[in-house]
Coordinates of C-alpha atoms in Angstrom, one line a residue:
Chain A
M184 CA -18.6 -28.0 0.4
S185 CA -20.7 -27.1 2.8
T186 CA -19.9 -24.1 5.6
E187 CA -23.2 -25.0 6.9
R188 CA -23.9 -26.2 10.3
P189 CA -24.5 -29.6 10.5
P190 CA -27.0 -30.4 12.9
L191 CA -27.4 -32.0 16.5
P192 CA -30.2 -34.6 17.1
D193 CA -32.6 -33.1 20.3
G194 CA -31.2 -34.4 23.6
L195 CA -27.6 -34.4 25.2
V196 CA -24.8 -34.7 23.1
A197 CA -21.0 -35.5 23.7
I198 CA -18.0 -34.5 21.8
V199 CA -14.8 -36.6 23.3
K200 CA -11.7 -38.3 22.1
R201 CA -10.1 -40.5 23.0
D202 CA -6.5 -39.2 23.5
C203 CA -8.3 -37.2 26.2
P204 CA -7.7 -38.8 30.1
T205 CA -10.6 -37.1 30.7
C206 CA -13.0 -38.7 28.1
V207 CA -11.4 -41.2 29.0
L208 CA -12.1 -41.2 33.1
V209 CA -15.8 -40.3 32.6
E210 CA -15.5 -43.6 30.0
P211 CA -18.5 -45.2 32.1
V212 CA -20.6 -42.0 32.8
L213 CA -21.2 -41.7 29.0
Q214 CA -21.8 -45.3 29.0
A215 CA -24.2 -45.2 32.0
L216 CA -25.7 -42.4 30.3
G217 CA -26.2 -43.6 26.7
G218 CA -29.0 -45.8 27.4
G219 CA -31.1 -42.1 28.5
G220 CA -30.0 -41.8 24.7
L221 CA -27.0 -39.8 25.1
H222 CA -25.5 -39.2 21.7
V223 CA -21.6 -39.3 21.6
Y224 CA -19.7 -38.0 18.4
S225 CA -15.9 -38.6 18.9
Q226 CA -13.4 -36.4 17.0
D227 CA -10.3 -38.9 16.7
D228 CA -11.8 -42.8 17.0
P229 CA -15.3 -43.3 16.3
T230 CA -15.0 -47.0 18.2
F231 CA -14.7 -44.8 21.5
P232 CA -16.8 -45.1 24.4
A233 CA -17.3 -49.2 23.9
D234 CA -20.6 -50.1 23.1
L235 CA -22.2 -46.5 22.2
H236 CA -22.0 -45.9 18.3
A237 CA -20.5 -43.1 18.6
S238 CA -20.9 -40.8 15.8
D239 CA -17.9 -40.2 13.2
D240 CA -16.5 -36.3 13.5
T241 CA -12.7 -37.5 12.7
D242 CA -13.7 -34.7 9.8
L243 CA -14.2 -32.0 12.7
T244 CA -17.0 -30.7 10.8
V245 CA -19.6 -30.8 14.2
S246 CA -16.2 -30.1 16.6
Y247 CA -15.9 -26.5 14.0
H248 CA -19.3 -25.8 13.7
W249 CA -20.2 -25.7 17.1
D250 CA -17.1 -24.2 18.6
I251 CA -15.8 -26.8 20.7
E252 CA -13.7 -25.8 22.8
T253 CA -12.8 -28.7 25.2
V254 CA -13.6 -32.1 25.0
P255 CA -15.2 -33.6 26.5
T256 CA -18.6 -31.1 26.0
L257 CA -21.8 -31.9 27.5
L258 CA -24.3 -30.2 25.1
R259 CA -28.0 -30.4 25.8
I260 CA -29.9 -29.8 22.8
V261 CA -33.3 -28.1 22.0
D262 CA -35.3 -27.7 19.0
G263 CA -31.6 -27.7 17.1
E264 CA -30.4 -25.5 18.5
E265 CA -27.6 -24.2 22.1
A266 CA -30.4 -24.4 25.3
E267 CA -26.5 -25.4 27.9
R268 CA -23.3 -26.7 27.6
I269 CA -20.7 -27.6 29.9
V270 CA -16.9 -29.1 30.2
G271 CA -14.6 -31.5 31.1
W272 CA -15.7 -33.2 33.8
S273 CA -17.3 -32.3 37.6
R274 CA -19.5 -34.6 39.1
E275 CA -21.9 -32.4 40.8
E276 CA -22.4 -30.1 37.1
W277 CA -22.7 -33.8 35.5
E278 CA -25.4 -34.5 38.1
T279 CA -27.2 -31.0 37.3
F280 CA -27.0 -31.2 34.2
T281 CA -28.8 -35.1 33.2
G282 CA -30.6 -35.5 36.1
V283 CA -29.1 -38.5 36.3
E284 CA -27.9 -39.2 40.1
H285 CA -24.8 -41.0 41.4
L286 CA -22.6 -40.2 38.4
G287 CA -19.1 -41.9 38.3
P288 CA -18.8 -42.7 42.0
D289 CA -15.9 -44.6 41.2
L290 CA -14.3 -41.2 39.7
P291 CA -12.1 -38.3 41.3
D292 CA -15.4 -35.5 41.4
W293 CA -13.5 -32.9 39.0
R294 CA -11.2 -33.4 35.8
P295 CA -10.4 -30.6 33.6
G296 CA -11.1 -31.6 30.3
C297 CA -8.6 -31.4 26.9
G298 CA -8.2 -29.4 24.4
S299 CA -10.8 -30.2 20.7
L300 CA -9.0 -31.1 18.0
S301 CA -11.3 -28.5 16.2
V302 CA -8.6 -25.6 17.8
D303 CA -5.6 -28.0 17.7
P304 CA -2.9 -25.0 16.3
T305 CA -1.5 -27.7 14.0
R306 CA -5.4 -28.5 12.7
A307 CA -7.2 -24.5 12.6
D308 CA -5.6 -23.3 9.7
E309 CA -6.7 -26.2 7.1
L310 CA -9.9 -26.6 9.2
R311 CA -10.5 -22.6 8.7
A312 CA -9.5 -23.2 5.3
R313 CA -11.9 -25.7 4.4
F314 CA -14.7 -24.8 5.8
S315 CA -14.7 -20.6 5.5
A316 CA -12.6 -20.0 3.4
S317 CA -14.4 -21.1 0.6
G318 CA -16.4 -18.3 0.8
L319 CA -13.0 -16.5 -0.8
R320 CA -13.6 -16.0 -4.2
S321 CA -9.8 -14.6 -6.3
R322 CA -8.6 -16.6 -8.8
R323 CA -6.8 -19.8 -7.7
I324 CA -3.8 -19.9 -9.3
D325 CA -1.9 -23.5 -9.4
F326 CA 2.1 -24.0 -9.3
A327 CA 3.2 -27.4 -10.7
D328 CA 5.1 -29.7 -8.2
L329 CA 7.9 -29.2 -9.4
E330 CA 8.2 -25.2 -9.8
D331 CA 9.2 -23.6 -6.3
E332 CA 6.3 -21.4 -5.7
F333 CA 8.9 -18.4 -4.8
E334 CA 10.5 -18.3 -8.2
A335 CA 6.6 -18.5 -9.4
M336 CA 4.9 -15.2 -7.6
Y337 CA 8.4 -13.6 -9.3
D338 CA 7.6 -15.3 -12.4
R339 CA 4.2 -13.0 -12.4
G340 CA 5.6 -10.1 -11.4
W341 CA 3.5 -10.2 -7.8
S342 CA 6.9 -9.1 -6.2
D343 CA 8.6 -5.7 -5.0
G344 CA 11.8 -7.0 -5.8
L345 CA 12.5 -9.3 -1.7
P346 CA 10.2 -12.5 -1.4
V347 CA 7.1 -12.5 -1.0
I348 CA 4.9 -15.0 1.1
P349 CA 2.7 -17.6 -0.5
P350 CA -1.4 -16.4 -0.3
T351 CA -2.5 -19.5 0.5
E352 CA -6.4 -20.2 1.4
A353 CA -5.1 -21.1 4.5
R354 CA -3.0 -18.5 5.3
V355 CA -5.9 -15.7 3.5
A356 CA -8.1 -17.1 5.7
R357 CA -6.0 -16.5 8.9
M358 CA -5.7 -13.3 7.6
L359 CA -8.8 -12.2 7.5
E360 CA -9.2 -13.1 10.9
G361 CA -7.8 -10.5 11.7
T362 CA -10.3 -7.8 11.1
D363 CA -14.4 -8.0 11.0
R364 CA -15.3 -6.2 7.9
A365 CA -17.0 -9.5 5.5
A366 CA -13.9 -10.4 2.9
D367 CA -16.0 -9.2 -0.2
D368 CA -16.0 -5.5 1.0
V369 CA -14.8 -2.7 -0.6
V370 CA -11.8 -1.0 0.2
T371 CA -11.4 1.3 -1.5
I372 CA -10.3 2.2 -5.6
V373 CA -6.6 1.3 -6.0
P374 CA -4.7 3.6 -8.7
P375 CA -3.6 3.9 -11.2
D376 CA -5.7 1.4 -12.8
L377 CA -8.9 2.6 -10.8
V378 CA -10.2 -1.2 -9.6
E379 CA -12.4 -1.5 -6.4
C380 CA -10.0 -3.5 -3.8
T381 CA -11.8 -6.1 -1.5
V382 CA -11.0 -7.2 2.1
E383 CA -9.9 -10.1 0.6
K384 CA -7.2 -8.2 -1.7
V385 CA -5.8 -6.5 0.6
A386 CA -5.6 -9.9 3.1
V387 CA -3.5 -11.8 -0.2
N388 CA -2.1 -9.0 -0.4
A389 CA -0.8 -8.7 3.3
V390 CA 0.3 -12.3 3.4
M391 CA 2.4 -12.0 0.7
A392 CA 4.1 -8.9 2.5
G393 CA 4.5 -10.9 5.8
C394 CA 1.7 -8.8 7.5
L395 CA 0.1 -11.3 10.8
P396 CA -3.5 -10.6 10.8
E397 CA -3.2 -8.3 13.6
Y398 CA -2.0 -5.7 11.3
L399 CA -4.8 -6.0 9.2
P400 CA -6.9 -3.1 10.0
V401 CA -3.9 -0.8 9.5
V402 CA -3.4 -2.3 6.6
L403 CA -6.7 -1.2 5.6
T404 CA -7.4 1.8 7.1
A405 CA -3.6 2.9 5.9
L406 CA -5.2 2.2 2.2
E407 CA -8.2 3.8 3.0
A408 CA -5.9 6.9 3.3
A409 CA -4.0 7.0 0.7
C410 CA -6.3 5.9 -2.5
T411 CA -8.1 9.3 -1.1
S412 CA -8.2 12.0 -3.8
E413 CA -6.5 14.7 -1.2
F414 CA -3.4 12.6 -0.7
N415 CA -3.4 11.1 -4.2
M416 CA -2.1 7.7 -4.4
H417 CA -2.1 8.1 -8.6
G418 CA -0.3 11.0 -8.8
L419 CA 2.9 9.7 -6.2
L420 CA 3.6 7.0 -7.9
A421 CA 3.1 8.0 -11.4
T422 CA 5.7 11.3 -10.5
T423 CA 9.3 11.5 -11.3
F424 CA 10.5 12.4 -8.0
F425 CA 11.3 10.5 -5.0
S426 CA 8.7 10.5 -2.8
G427 CA 6.3 7.3 -1.2
P428 CA 3.9 6.8 0.7
I429 CA 4.4 7.2 4.4
V430 CA 2.6 5.7 7.1
V431 CA 2.9 6.9 10.7
V432 CA 0.6 4.9 13.2
N433 CA -0.5 6.3 16.6
G434 CA -1.9 4.8 19.1
P435 CA -2.5 1.8 21.4
I436 CA -2.5 -0.3 18.5
R437 CA 1.5 0.6 18.1
K438 CA 2.3 -1.4 20.9
R439 CA -0.5 -3.9 20.6
I440 CA 1.1 -5.3 17.3
G441 CA 3.7 -4.7 18.5
M442 CA 5.6 -2.3 16.8
N443 CA 9.0 0.0 17.6
D444 CA 9.1 3.4 17.5
G445 CA 12.2 3.3 19.4
V446 CA 16.2 2.8 18.5
N447 CA 15.9 2.1 14.6
A448 CA 12.0 3.5 14.7
L449 CA 12.9 4.6 10.7
G450 CA 14.9 1.5 9.7
Q451 CA 14.6 -2.1 9.4
G452 CA 14.5 -5.5 11.7
N453 CA 11.1 -4.7 13.3
R454 CA 7.7 -7.5 11.9
A455 CA 4.9 -4.8 11.2
N456 CA 6.9 -1.5 10.8
A457 CA 8.9 -3.7 7.8
T458 CA 5.4 -5.0 6.4
I459 CA 2.2 -3.2 6.9
G460 CA 4.2 -0.4 4.5
R461 CA 5.0 -3.1 2.3
A462 CA 1.2 -4.4 1.7
L463 CA 0.2 -1.1 1.5
Q464 CA 2.4 -1.0 -1.9
L465 CA 2.1 -4.4 -2.7
V466 CA -1.8 -3.2 -3.1
V467 CA -1.1 -0.8 -5.8
R468 CA 1.5 -2.6 -7.3
N469 CA -0.8 -6.1 -7.6
V470 CA -4.1 -5.1 -7.3
G471 CA -3.8 -1.1 -8.7
G472 CA -1.5 -2.4 -11.2
G473 CA 1.7 0.3 -10.6
K474 CA 4.9 -0.6 -11.6
P475 CA 8.0 1.0 -11.7
G476 CA 8.6 1.9 -15.3
G477 CA 5.2 1.2 -16.0
V478 CA 3.2 4.4 -14.1
D479 CA 5.4 4.3 -11.5
R480 CA 8.1 7.7 -13.8
A481 CA 10.2 8.2 -10.2
T482 CA 13.8 9.0 -11.7
M483 CA 15.8 7.6 -8.7
G484 CA 12.7 6.5 -6.1
S485 CA 13.7 6.2 -2.5
P486 CA 14.4 2.4 -1.0
G487 CA 11.5 3.5 1.0
K488 CA 8.9 2.6 -1.7
L489 CA 9.3 -1.0 -0.6
G490 CA 7.7 0.1 2.2
W491 CA 7.4 2.7 5.0
C492 CA 5.6 2.5 8.7
F493 CA 6.4 3.2 11.6
P494 CA 4.8 4.3 15.2
E495 CA 5.0 7.6 16.7
Q496 CA 6.8 7.9 20.5
E497 CA 4.2 9.2 22.2
E498 CA 5.4 7.7 25.5
G499 CA 8.2 10.6 27.2
S500 CA 7.4 13.0 24.5
P501 CA 7.3 17.0 25.0
L502 CA 4.9 16.7 21.8
T503 CA 1.1 16.0 21.0
P504 CA 0.8 12.8 19.2
L505 CA 0.5 14.0 15.3
S506 CA -2.5 12.2 14.6
V507 CA -4.5 14.2 18.2
S508 CA -2.7 17.3 16.0
R509 CA -4.4 16.2 13.2
G510 CA -7.8 16.5 15.0
V511 CA -8.2 12.7 16.2
D512 CA -9.1 12.4 20.3
A513 CA -6.2 11.3 22.1
G514 CA -5.9 7.2 22.7
V515 CA -8.1 6.5 19.2
D516 CA -5.8 4.6 16.9
A517 CA -5.1 6.9 13.4
V518 CA -2.3 6.5 10.9
T519 CA -1.5 9.4 9.4
L520 CA -0.3 9.0 5.3
F521 CA 2.4 11.6 3.8
A522 CA 4.0 11.6 0.5
G523 CA 7.9 12.2 1.4
Q524 CA 11.5 11.0 0.3
G525 CA 14.5 9.3 2.9
P526 CA 15.3 10.3 5.7
Q527 CA 17.3 13.4 6.5
A528 CA 20.1 14.0 9.1
I529 CA 20.0 16.8 11.7
I530 CA 22.8 17.0 13.9
D531 CA 22.8 19.2 17.1
Q532 CA 25.0 17.3 19.5
K533 CA 25.6 21.1 21.5
S534 CA 22.4 23.0 21.7
R535 CA 21.0 22.5 25.7
T536 CA 17.8 25.4 25.2
A537 CA 14.4 24.8 22.9
E538 CA 15.9 27.9 21.3
S539 CA 18.8 27.2 20.1
L540 CA 17.7 23.9 18.9
A541 CA 14.5 25.4 16.8
R542 CA 17.7 27.4 15.2
T543 CA 19.1 24.1 14.0
F544 CA 16.0 22.9 13.1
A545 CA 14.4 25.5 10.9
A546 CA 18.4 25.7 9.6
C547 CA 17.8 22.4 8.3
L548 CA 14.0 22.5 7.3
R549 CA 15.1 25.5 4.8
S550 CA 16.9 23.3 2.5
V551 CA 13.9 21.1 1.8
A552 CA 13.8 20.7 -1.7
H553 CA 16.1 24.0 -2.9
P554 CA 16.8 26.0 0.2
K555 CA 14.9 29.0 -2.7
L556 CA 11.8 27.2 -2.6
C557 CA 8.5 27.3 -0.6
I558 CA 5.5 26.8 -0.1
K559 CA 4.8 24.0 -2.6
I560 CA 6.8 21.4 -0.5
D561 CA 5.5 19.7 2.8
A562 CA 8.1 18.2 5.3
M563 CA 7.4 16.2 8.7
L564 CA 10.3 16.6 11.3
V565 CA 10.6 13.4 13.9
I566 CA 12.4 14.6 16.8
S567 CA 14.4 11.9 18.7
P568 CA 14.4 11.5 22.5
E569 CA 17.4 13.2 23.5
H570 CA 15.9 16.1 21.7
G571 CA 13.0 16.1 22.4
R572 CA 14.4 16.2 26.0
V573 CA 16.1 19.6 25.5
L574 CA 12.5 21.0 24.2
A575 CA 10.8 19.2 27.2
D576 CA 13.8 20.5 29.7
D577 CA 12.4 24.4 28.3
G578 CA 8.6 23.3 28.4
W579 CA 8.5 23.3 25.5
D580 CA 5.1 21.6 23.6
R581 CA 3.8 20.8 19.9
A582 CA 2.6 24.4 20.1
R583 CA 5.2 27.0 21.5
L584 CA 8.1 24.4 19.2
E585 CA 5.3 25.2 15.8
G586 CA 4.7 28.4 16.3
R587 CA 8.2 29.2 16.7
L588 CA 9.9 27.5 13.8
A589 CA 7.3 29.6 11.3
E590 CA 8.5 32.4 12.6
L591 CA 12.3 30.9 12.1
L592 CA 11.2 30.0 8.6
T593 CA 9.9 33.1 6.9
L594 CA 11.9 33.9 4.5
D595 CA 12.6 37.6 2.9
S596 CA 11.7 36.6 -0.5
D597 CA 14.4 38.7 -2.3
E598 CA 17.0 36.2 -1.6
L599 CA 14.8 33.5 -3.0
I600 CA 14.0 34.4 -6.4
A601 CA 15.5 33.5 -9.7
G602 CA 19.0 34.7 -9.9
A603 CA 19.6 35.4 -6.1
D604 CA 22.7 33.9 -4.4
G605 CA 24.1 33.2 -8.1
I606 CA 21.2 30.4 -8.7
T607 CA 18.8 30.4 -11.4
E608 CA 16.0 28.5 -9.3
G609 CA 13.9 30.1 -7.3
L610 CA 10.9 32.3 -8.0
P611 CA 9.1 34.7 -10.0
E612 CA 10.4 37.7 -10.2
G613 CA 7.0 39.3 -9.3
F614 CA 7.6 37.7 -6.3
A615 CA 10.3 39.9 -4.8
G616 CA 10.1 42.4 -1.5
M617 CA 7.5 40.3 1.2
E618 CA 8.1 37.4 3.4
L619 CA 7.1 33.9 2.5
P620 CA 6.6 31.0 4.5
K621 CA 9.0 27.6 3.9
F622 CA 6.4 25.7 4.7
R623 CA 2.5 26.1 4.3
D624 CA 0.0 26.6 7.1
G625 CA 0.4 23.7 8.5
G626 CA 2.5 22.1 5.9
L627 CA 5.3 21.2 8.4
L628 CA 4.3 17.7 10.3
I629 CA 6.0 17.0 13.9
C630 CA 6.2 13.8 15.5
H631 CA 8.8 11.9 17.8
A632 CA 10.5 8.7 17.4
G633 CA 14.0 7.1 18.3
G634 CA 16.6 5.5 20.1
G635 CA 17.0 7.1 23.4
A636 CA 20.7 7.7 22.1
G637 CA 21.8 10.1 19.7
L638 CA 21.2 14.2 19.7
F639 CA 20.1 13.4 16.1
S640 CA 16.5 13.9 14.2
A641 CA 15.1 13.6 11.2
I642 CA 14.1 15.3 7.9
I643 CA 11.9 13.5 6.0
G644 CA 10.7 16.2 3.2
G645 CA 7.5 15.6 1.0
W646 CA 6.2 15.8 -2.5
V647 CA 5.0 18.7 -4.8
N648 CA 1.1 19.4 -2.4
G649 CA -2.2 20.7 -2.6
E650 CA -4.0 20.0 -5.3
E651 CA -1.4 19.1 -8.5
G652 CA 0.2 16.8 -5.4
S653 CA -0.9 15.3 -2.4
D654 CA -2.0 16.0 1.4
P655 CA -1.5 15.1 4.0
V656 CA -4.3 12.2 5.3
T657 CA -5.1 11.2 8.7
R658 CA -7.6 8.4 9.2
E659 CA -8.8 6.8 12.9
I660 CA -8.0 2.9 12.2
A661 CA -11.6 1.3 12.0
Chain B
M101 CA -6.3 -27.8 -1.7
S102 CA -2.7 -28.1 -2.0
A103 CA 0.2 -25.6 -0.9
N104 CA 1.0 -25.3 -4.8
T105 CA -2.2 -23.1 -5.0
V106 CA -2.3 -19.7 -4.3
L107 CA -4.5 -16.6 -4.4
D108 CA -4.6 -14.5 -7.5
P109 CA -2.9 -11.0 -5.5
T110 CA -3.7 -8.6 -8.9
S111 CA -6.9 -7.3 -10.4
E112 CA -7.9 -10.2 -12.5
R113 CA -7.8 -7.8 -15.7
S114 CA -4.7 -9.9 -17.2
V115 CA -4.9 -13.9 -18.1
A116 CA -3.1 -15.8 -15.0
E117 CA -0.5 -17.4 -17.7
R118 CA 2.0 -15.3 -18.9
A119 CA 2.1 -13.9 -22.4
L120 CA 3.6 -15.8 -25.0
L121 CA 6.8 -15.8 -26.5
E122 CA 7.9 -14.4 -29.7
R123 CA 8.2 -17.0 -32.3
P124 CA 11.1 -18.4 -33.6
T125 CA 12.0 -18.0 -36.9
S126 CA 14.2 -21.2 -37.4
L127 CA 14.4 -24.3 -35.9
D128 CA 18.1 -24.3 -35.5
G129 CA 19.3 -25.8 -32.7
K130 CA 15.7 -25.7 -31.1
V131 CA 14.1 -28.3 -29.2
V132 CA 10.9 -28.8 -29.9
G133 CA 8.7 -30.9 -28.0
L134 CA 5.4 -33.0 -29.7
L135 CA 2.9 -32.9 -27.1
D136 CA 0.0 -36.1 -28.0
I137 CA -2.8 -35.2 -26.7
S138 CA -3.9 -39.4 -26.8
K139 CA -6.4 -39.4 -29.2
P140 CA -6.3 -43.2 -31.0
R141 CA -3.2 -42.9 -33.5
G142 CA -1.9 -39.7 -32.7
N143 CA 1.3 -41.0 -32.1
V144 CA 1.8 -42.6 -35.5
F145 CA 1.3 -38.9 -36.9
L146 CA 3.4 -37.6 -34.8
D147 CA 6.3 -39.9 -35.2
R148 CA 5.8 -38.3 -39.1
V149 CA 6.2 -34.6 -38.0
E150 CA 9.1 -36.3 -35.7
E151 CA 10.8 -36.8 -39.0
G152 CA 10.4 -33.7 -40.8
L153 CA 11.2 -31.7 -37.7
R154 CA 14.8 -33.4 -37.0
S155 CA 15.1 -32.7 -40.8
R156 CA 14.5 -29.1 -40.7
G157 CA 17.4 -28.4 -38.2
A158 CA 15.9 -29.2 -34.8
A159 CA 18.1 -30.0 -32.4
D160 CA 16.0 -32.3 -30.9
V161 CA 12.2 -33.3 -30.1
L162 CA 10.9 -34.4 -27.4
R163 CA 7.6 -35.8 -26.8
F164 CA 5.1 -36.0 -24.1
A165 CA 1.3 -37.2 -24.0
K166 CA -1.6 -35.1 -22.0
P167 CA -3.2 -38.4 -20.1
T168 CA -6.6 -38.3 -21.7
Y169 CA -7.8 -35.3 -24.4
T170 CA -10.5 -34.2 -22.2
K171 CA -8.9 -32.3 -20.0
P172 CA -6.2 -30.4 -19.6
A173 CA -2.9 -31.0 -19.6
P174 CA -1.5 -30.9 -15.8
V175 CA 0.6 -28.2 -14.5
D176 CA 3.2 -30.4 -13.9
L177 CA 3.6 -31.4 -17.3
R178 CA 3.1 -28.0 -18.5
H179 CA 6.1 -27.6 -16.4
E180 CA 8.1 -30.8 -17.6
I181 CA 7.9 -29.2 -21.0
A182 CA 8.4 -25.5 -20.4
T183 CA 11.4 -26.6 -19.0
K184 CA 13.1 -29.0 -21.4
C185 CA 11.6 -27.2 -25.1
D186 CA 12.2 -23.9 -26.8
L187 CA 9.3 -24.5 -28.6
I188 CA 5.6 -27.2 -27.8
I189 CA 3.7 -28.0 -30.8
E190 CA 0.6 -29.2 -29.9
A191 CA -0.2 -32.0 -31.7
L192 CA -4.1 -33.1 -32.5
A193 CA -5.1 -36.1 -34.7
D194 CA -7.7 -38.0 -34.9

């Protein structure tokens, strides 16, 4: 199958369809121009216009490749290339374009054209698959007519347990419209099998996850961030710990693709939130080969490992956005990958001062992983709008909050050593007699999200950080 | 392109078909399929094979045939066999 643009003859070329009232209206004009060498292509009926012997473009090859959006379209072809075009009917335009006077004297002066069949929504996917998807390199897998395709995909182990959408050529080609990157461009090396993963393979899995094409840039960037050595997707997958990759999205793209940063922002119910994180996990599963019970050795896991992505609510937040705090310019789209567990609620319905609320945050944050463990595990604090307002009312910004939390979470190590408080878990004896931070510098990530009602915030505990674990990674969305 | 053709989402390091099942140790109660690849007189040979299988405890023997021996069995036929049979003998005769 060719995706080459078919040549058009030099001179005037008209693309029409009988189903278009404007094309029917200008039939006598086309016939008048026919004597002067006008060449007509018909999208639906080569016997139209009468007596002109129109070329058959019912398979829309010409219309698709010459980007015809409206019929009638009149093209001037010079040396095989388009010199100019007009669309619809305007006597004045047509006379200027053709150099012929008194065209269609009985016709109205002007009529808009109709949509070209090559951009008809019911045909566009099939055409894109026919003309552009032939470059897709993934192995084709046929299902039997009597085979249920959803069951067939389960049988092949492609699902995380929930149904996946069949990644047909047409769907994958449409998904690839979401990025300017070439389908065969290698995005990254995906663990645990360390497989080169192309944009096409990401698109296949994004289709299966339920993504729309406009989510694809977020998925691609999230995958790149996850597969860095700092984030350590391999270790995060293989660990017996609960954690999985959490994607926090910042920047205008949140709104453009319809993400939910409001009511139930960390929960279900929004397509973008639900499918972006799932697409990332499906790539790790299907391309990387990382499956529970295989390399994924989680003792219990977490429901968030189906995929967890949410946007920060930047509007009305007392805090600079998380991405900005991590070095990205304001207003630039970015993802932050965090190796996190599930959300743990903080209830504080009485604090009306930032200081009191910060003390609540600190008391709850101290319990991350274990009240006697520190430094080695990061955490994310998701502040709700109502708690955010308490901070804002006292004029606290990100720096003030982070500074105060660092003070409040500076711990007396005598309380942390093994055996203290009757608990064997704890630090070695040698750490006695000093002050230690609960979180390493930069180990507490704070963002803002949620519905407008509820004096609650959330802690998302992390996994072990640094060389033996995962460091959060923030990337601008390309 | 059929709506039933999808793009492989995996690394394509393993074959698209699923792994072979374990070989059965006896024919007792098993439904056996005989796939005639459609070479001349293959059916004569397969009739005798069917007799032998039935006398050795097979619960049933179902007969299938490829449209032509020069091409792989159509995916629908493979699915029908997989649905109906416990085991299949692809029977080549010439």
